[in-house]
PDB file of C-alpha atoms in Angstrom:
ATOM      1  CA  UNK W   1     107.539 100.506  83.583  1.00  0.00           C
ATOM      2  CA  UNK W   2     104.567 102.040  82.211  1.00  0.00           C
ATOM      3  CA  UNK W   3     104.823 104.678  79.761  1.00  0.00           C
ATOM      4  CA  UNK W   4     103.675 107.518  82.556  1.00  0.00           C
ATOM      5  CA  UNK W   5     106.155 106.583  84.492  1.00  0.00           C
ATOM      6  CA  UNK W   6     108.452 106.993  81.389  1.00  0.00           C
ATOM      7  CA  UNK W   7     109.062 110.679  81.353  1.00  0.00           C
ATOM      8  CA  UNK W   8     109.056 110.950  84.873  1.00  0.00           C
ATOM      9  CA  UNK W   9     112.369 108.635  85.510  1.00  0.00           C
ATOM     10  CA  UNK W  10     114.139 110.698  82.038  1.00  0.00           C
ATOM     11  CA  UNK W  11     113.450 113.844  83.764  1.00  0.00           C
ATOM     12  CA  UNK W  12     114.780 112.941  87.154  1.00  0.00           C
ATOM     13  CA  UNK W  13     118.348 111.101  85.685  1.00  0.00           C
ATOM     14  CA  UNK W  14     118.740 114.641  83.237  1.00  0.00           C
ATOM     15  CA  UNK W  15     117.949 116.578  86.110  1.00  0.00           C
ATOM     16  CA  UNK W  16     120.677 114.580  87.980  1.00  0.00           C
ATOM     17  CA  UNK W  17     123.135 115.119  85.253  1.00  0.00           C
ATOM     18  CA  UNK W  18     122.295 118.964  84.858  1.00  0.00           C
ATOM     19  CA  UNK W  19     122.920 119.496  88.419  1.00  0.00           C
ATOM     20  CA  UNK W  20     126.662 117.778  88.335  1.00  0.00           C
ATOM     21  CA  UNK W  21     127.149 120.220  85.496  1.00  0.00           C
ATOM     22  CA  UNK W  22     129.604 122.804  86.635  1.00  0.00           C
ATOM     23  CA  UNK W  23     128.344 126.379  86.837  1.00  0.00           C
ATOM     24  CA  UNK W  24     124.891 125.190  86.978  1.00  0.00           C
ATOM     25  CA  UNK W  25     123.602 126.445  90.501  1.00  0.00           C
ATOM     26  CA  UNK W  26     120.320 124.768  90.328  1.00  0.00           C
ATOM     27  CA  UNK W  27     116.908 123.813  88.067  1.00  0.00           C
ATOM     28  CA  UNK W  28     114.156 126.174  87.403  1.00  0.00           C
ATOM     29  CA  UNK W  29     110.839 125.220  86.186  1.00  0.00           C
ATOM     30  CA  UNK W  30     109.249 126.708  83.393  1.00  0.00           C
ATOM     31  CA  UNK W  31     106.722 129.103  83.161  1.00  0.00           C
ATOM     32  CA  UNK W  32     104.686 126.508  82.507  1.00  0.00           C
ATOM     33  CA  UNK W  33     105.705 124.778  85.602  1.00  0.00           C
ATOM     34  CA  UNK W  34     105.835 127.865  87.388  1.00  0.00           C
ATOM     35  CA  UNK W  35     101.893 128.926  86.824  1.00  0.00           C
ATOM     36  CA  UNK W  36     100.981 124.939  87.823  1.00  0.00           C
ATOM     37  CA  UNK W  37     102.483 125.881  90.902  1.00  0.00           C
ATOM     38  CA  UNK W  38     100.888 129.021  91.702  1.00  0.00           C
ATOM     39  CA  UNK W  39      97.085 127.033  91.307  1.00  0.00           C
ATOM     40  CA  UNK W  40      98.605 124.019  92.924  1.00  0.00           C
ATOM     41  CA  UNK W  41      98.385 121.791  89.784  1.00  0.00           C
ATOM     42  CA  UNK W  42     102.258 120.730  90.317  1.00  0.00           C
ATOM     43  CA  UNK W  43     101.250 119.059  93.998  1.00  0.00           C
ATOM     44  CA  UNK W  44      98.279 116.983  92.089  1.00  0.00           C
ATOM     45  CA  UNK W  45     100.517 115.863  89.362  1.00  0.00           C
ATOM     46  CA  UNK W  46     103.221 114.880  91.826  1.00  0.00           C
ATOM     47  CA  UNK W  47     105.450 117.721  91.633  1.00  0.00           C
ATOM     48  CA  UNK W  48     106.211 117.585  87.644  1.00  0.00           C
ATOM     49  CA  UNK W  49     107.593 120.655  86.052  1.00  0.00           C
ATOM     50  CA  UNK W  50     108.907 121.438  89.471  1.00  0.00           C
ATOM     51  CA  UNK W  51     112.091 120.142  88.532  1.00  0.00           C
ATOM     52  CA  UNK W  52     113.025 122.355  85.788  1.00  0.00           C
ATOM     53  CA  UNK W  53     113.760 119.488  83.031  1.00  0.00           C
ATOM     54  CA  UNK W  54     110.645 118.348  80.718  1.00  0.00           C
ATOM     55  CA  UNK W  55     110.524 115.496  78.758  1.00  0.00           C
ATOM     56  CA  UNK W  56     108.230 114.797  75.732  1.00  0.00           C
ATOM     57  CA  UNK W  57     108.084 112.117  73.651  1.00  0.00           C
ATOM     58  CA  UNK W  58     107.177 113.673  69.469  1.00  0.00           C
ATOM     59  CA  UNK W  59     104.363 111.901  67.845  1.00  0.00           C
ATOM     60  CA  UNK W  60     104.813 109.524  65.551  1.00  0.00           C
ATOM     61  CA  UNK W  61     108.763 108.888  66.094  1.00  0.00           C
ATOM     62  CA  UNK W  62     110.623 107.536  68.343  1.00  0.00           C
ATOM     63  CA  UNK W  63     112.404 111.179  69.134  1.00  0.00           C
ATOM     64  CA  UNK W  64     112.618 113.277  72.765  1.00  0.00           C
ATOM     65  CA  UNK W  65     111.652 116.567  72.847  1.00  0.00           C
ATOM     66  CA  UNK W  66     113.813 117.797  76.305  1.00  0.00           C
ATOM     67  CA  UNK W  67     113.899 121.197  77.711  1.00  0.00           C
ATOM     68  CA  UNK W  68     115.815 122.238  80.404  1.00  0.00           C
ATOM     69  CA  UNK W  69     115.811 125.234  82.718  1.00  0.00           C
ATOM     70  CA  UNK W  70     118.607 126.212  84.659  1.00  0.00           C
ATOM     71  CA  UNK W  71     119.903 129.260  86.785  1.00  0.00           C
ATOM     72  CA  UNK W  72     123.671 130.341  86.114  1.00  0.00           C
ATOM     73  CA  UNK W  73     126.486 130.450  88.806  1.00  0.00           C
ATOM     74  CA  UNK W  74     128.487 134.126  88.117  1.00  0.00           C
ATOM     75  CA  UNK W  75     131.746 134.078  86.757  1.00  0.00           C
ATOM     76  CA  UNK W  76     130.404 131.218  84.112  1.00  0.00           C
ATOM     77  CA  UNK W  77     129.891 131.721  80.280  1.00  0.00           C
ATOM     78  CA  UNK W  78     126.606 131.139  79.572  1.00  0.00           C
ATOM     79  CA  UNK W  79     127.515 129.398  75.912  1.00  0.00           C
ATOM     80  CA  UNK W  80     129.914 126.977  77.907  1.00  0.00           C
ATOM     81  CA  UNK W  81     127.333 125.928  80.739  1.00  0.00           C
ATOM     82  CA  UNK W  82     124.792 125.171  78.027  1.00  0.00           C
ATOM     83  CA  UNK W  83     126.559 123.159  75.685  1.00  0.00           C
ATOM     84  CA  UNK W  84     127.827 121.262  79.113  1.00  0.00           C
ATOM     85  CA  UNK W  85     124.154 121.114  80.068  1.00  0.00           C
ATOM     86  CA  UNK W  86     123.256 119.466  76.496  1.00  0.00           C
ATOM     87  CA  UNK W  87     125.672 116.971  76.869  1.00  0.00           C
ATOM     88  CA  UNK W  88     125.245 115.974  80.063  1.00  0.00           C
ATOM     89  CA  UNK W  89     121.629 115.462  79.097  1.00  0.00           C
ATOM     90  CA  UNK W  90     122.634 113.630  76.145  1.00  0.00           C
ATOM     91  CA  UNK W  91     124.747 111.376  78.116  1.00  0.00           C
ATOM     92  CA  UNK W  92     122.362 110.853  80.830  1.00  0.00           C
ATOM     93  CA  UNK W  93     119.528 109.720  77.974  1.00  0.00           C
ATOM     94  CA  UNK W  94     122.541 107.124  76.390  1.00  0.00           C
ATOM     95  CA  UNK W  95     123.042 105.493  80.280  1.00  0.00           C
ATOM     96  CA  UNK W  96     119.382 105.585  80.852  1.00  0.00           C
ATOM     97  CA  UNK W  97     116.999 104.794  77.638  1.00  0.00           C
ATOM     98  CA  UNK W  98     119.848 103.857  75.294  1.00  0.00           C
ATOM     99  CA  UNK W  99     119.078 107.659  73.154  1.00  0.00           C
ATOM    100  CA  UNK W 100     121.324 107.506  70.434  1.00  0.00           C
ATOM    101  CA  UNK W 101     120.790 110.669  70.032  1.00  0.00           C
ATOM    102  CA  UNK W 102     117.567 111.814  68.722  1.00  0.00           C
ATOM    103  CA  UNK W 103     116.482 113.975  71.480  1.00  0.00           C
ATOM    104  CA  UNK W 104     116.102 117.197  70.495  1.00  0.00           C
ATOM    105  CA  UNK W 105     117.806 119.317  74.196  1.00  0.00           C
ATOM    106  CA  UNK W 106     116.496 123.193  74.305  1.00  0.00           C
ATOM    107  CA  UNK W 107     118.486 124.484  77.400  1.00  0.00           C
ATOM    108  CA  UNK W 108     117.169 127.343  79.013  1.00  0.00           C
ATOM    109  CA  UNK W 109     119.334 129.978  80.983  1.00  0.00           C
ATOM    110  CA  UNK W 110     116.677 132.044  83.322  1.00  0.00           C
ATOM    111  CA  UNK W 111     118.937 133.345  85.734  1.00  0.00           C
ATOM    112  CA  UNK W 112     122.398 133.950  87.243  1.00  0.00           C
ATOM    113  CA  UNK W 113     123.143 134.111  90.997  1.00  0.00           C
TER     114      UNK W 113
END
C-alpha cells in the first residue's frame, strides 16, 4: 500500500465507524471539501473530502491529524455524540493502523436534522 493510498483507506474505516455511531445521521464534508466540490476538484481527486472525515499525517512524527464532520440526529446531546464519534475513530485507527493513540480527532458538529 502506497502512502497515497494511506489516508484514503483511514478515512474510509473512520468514516465507517462514525456512521455506526449512534445519533450520528450522516458525514459532512468540510468547507474545504465543500468548495472542491462546487469547481469539481472532489471528482478529479476521486471524491476525497466528500466523505466528511480527513486524515493527515503531521510532519516529522509519526502522529494523525483527523477531523471529522458530522450532522446531528435531534433528540441527541451534542457533547455525547462527539466524544462517541472520537472514540469510535480512535478505535477504528487501533483495528486498522495499530494507532496507539496519537491521533489528534477534531470532531465537527455542522448540523442537526
Amino acid at each position: 500500500m502506497t502512502d497515497q493510498q494511506a489516508p484514503r483507506t483511514l478515512e474510509d474505516t473512520v468514516g465507517a465507524a462514525v456512521l455506526a455511531t449512534r445519533g450520528v445521521a450522516f458525514l459532512r464534508p468540510g468547507l474545504a471539501g465543500l468548495l472542491r466540490s462546487s469547481v469539481g476538484l472532489g471528482a478529479a481527486r476521486g471524491g476525497a473530502g466528500a466523505s466528511g472525515v480527513r486524515v493527515r499525517r503531521h510532519k516529522g512524527s509519526e502522529g494523525l491529524g483527523i477531523q471529522v464532520y458530522v450532522v446531528l440526529n435531534r433528540g441527541h446531546r451534542a457533547l455525547d455524540v462527539t466524544r462517541a464519534v472520537r472514540s469510535a475513530a480512535l478505535d477504528a485507527l487501533r483495528t486498522e493502523a495499530g494507532d496507539n493513540g496519537s491521533a489528534q480527532i477534531e470532531v465537527t458538529v455542522t448540523g442537526v436534522v
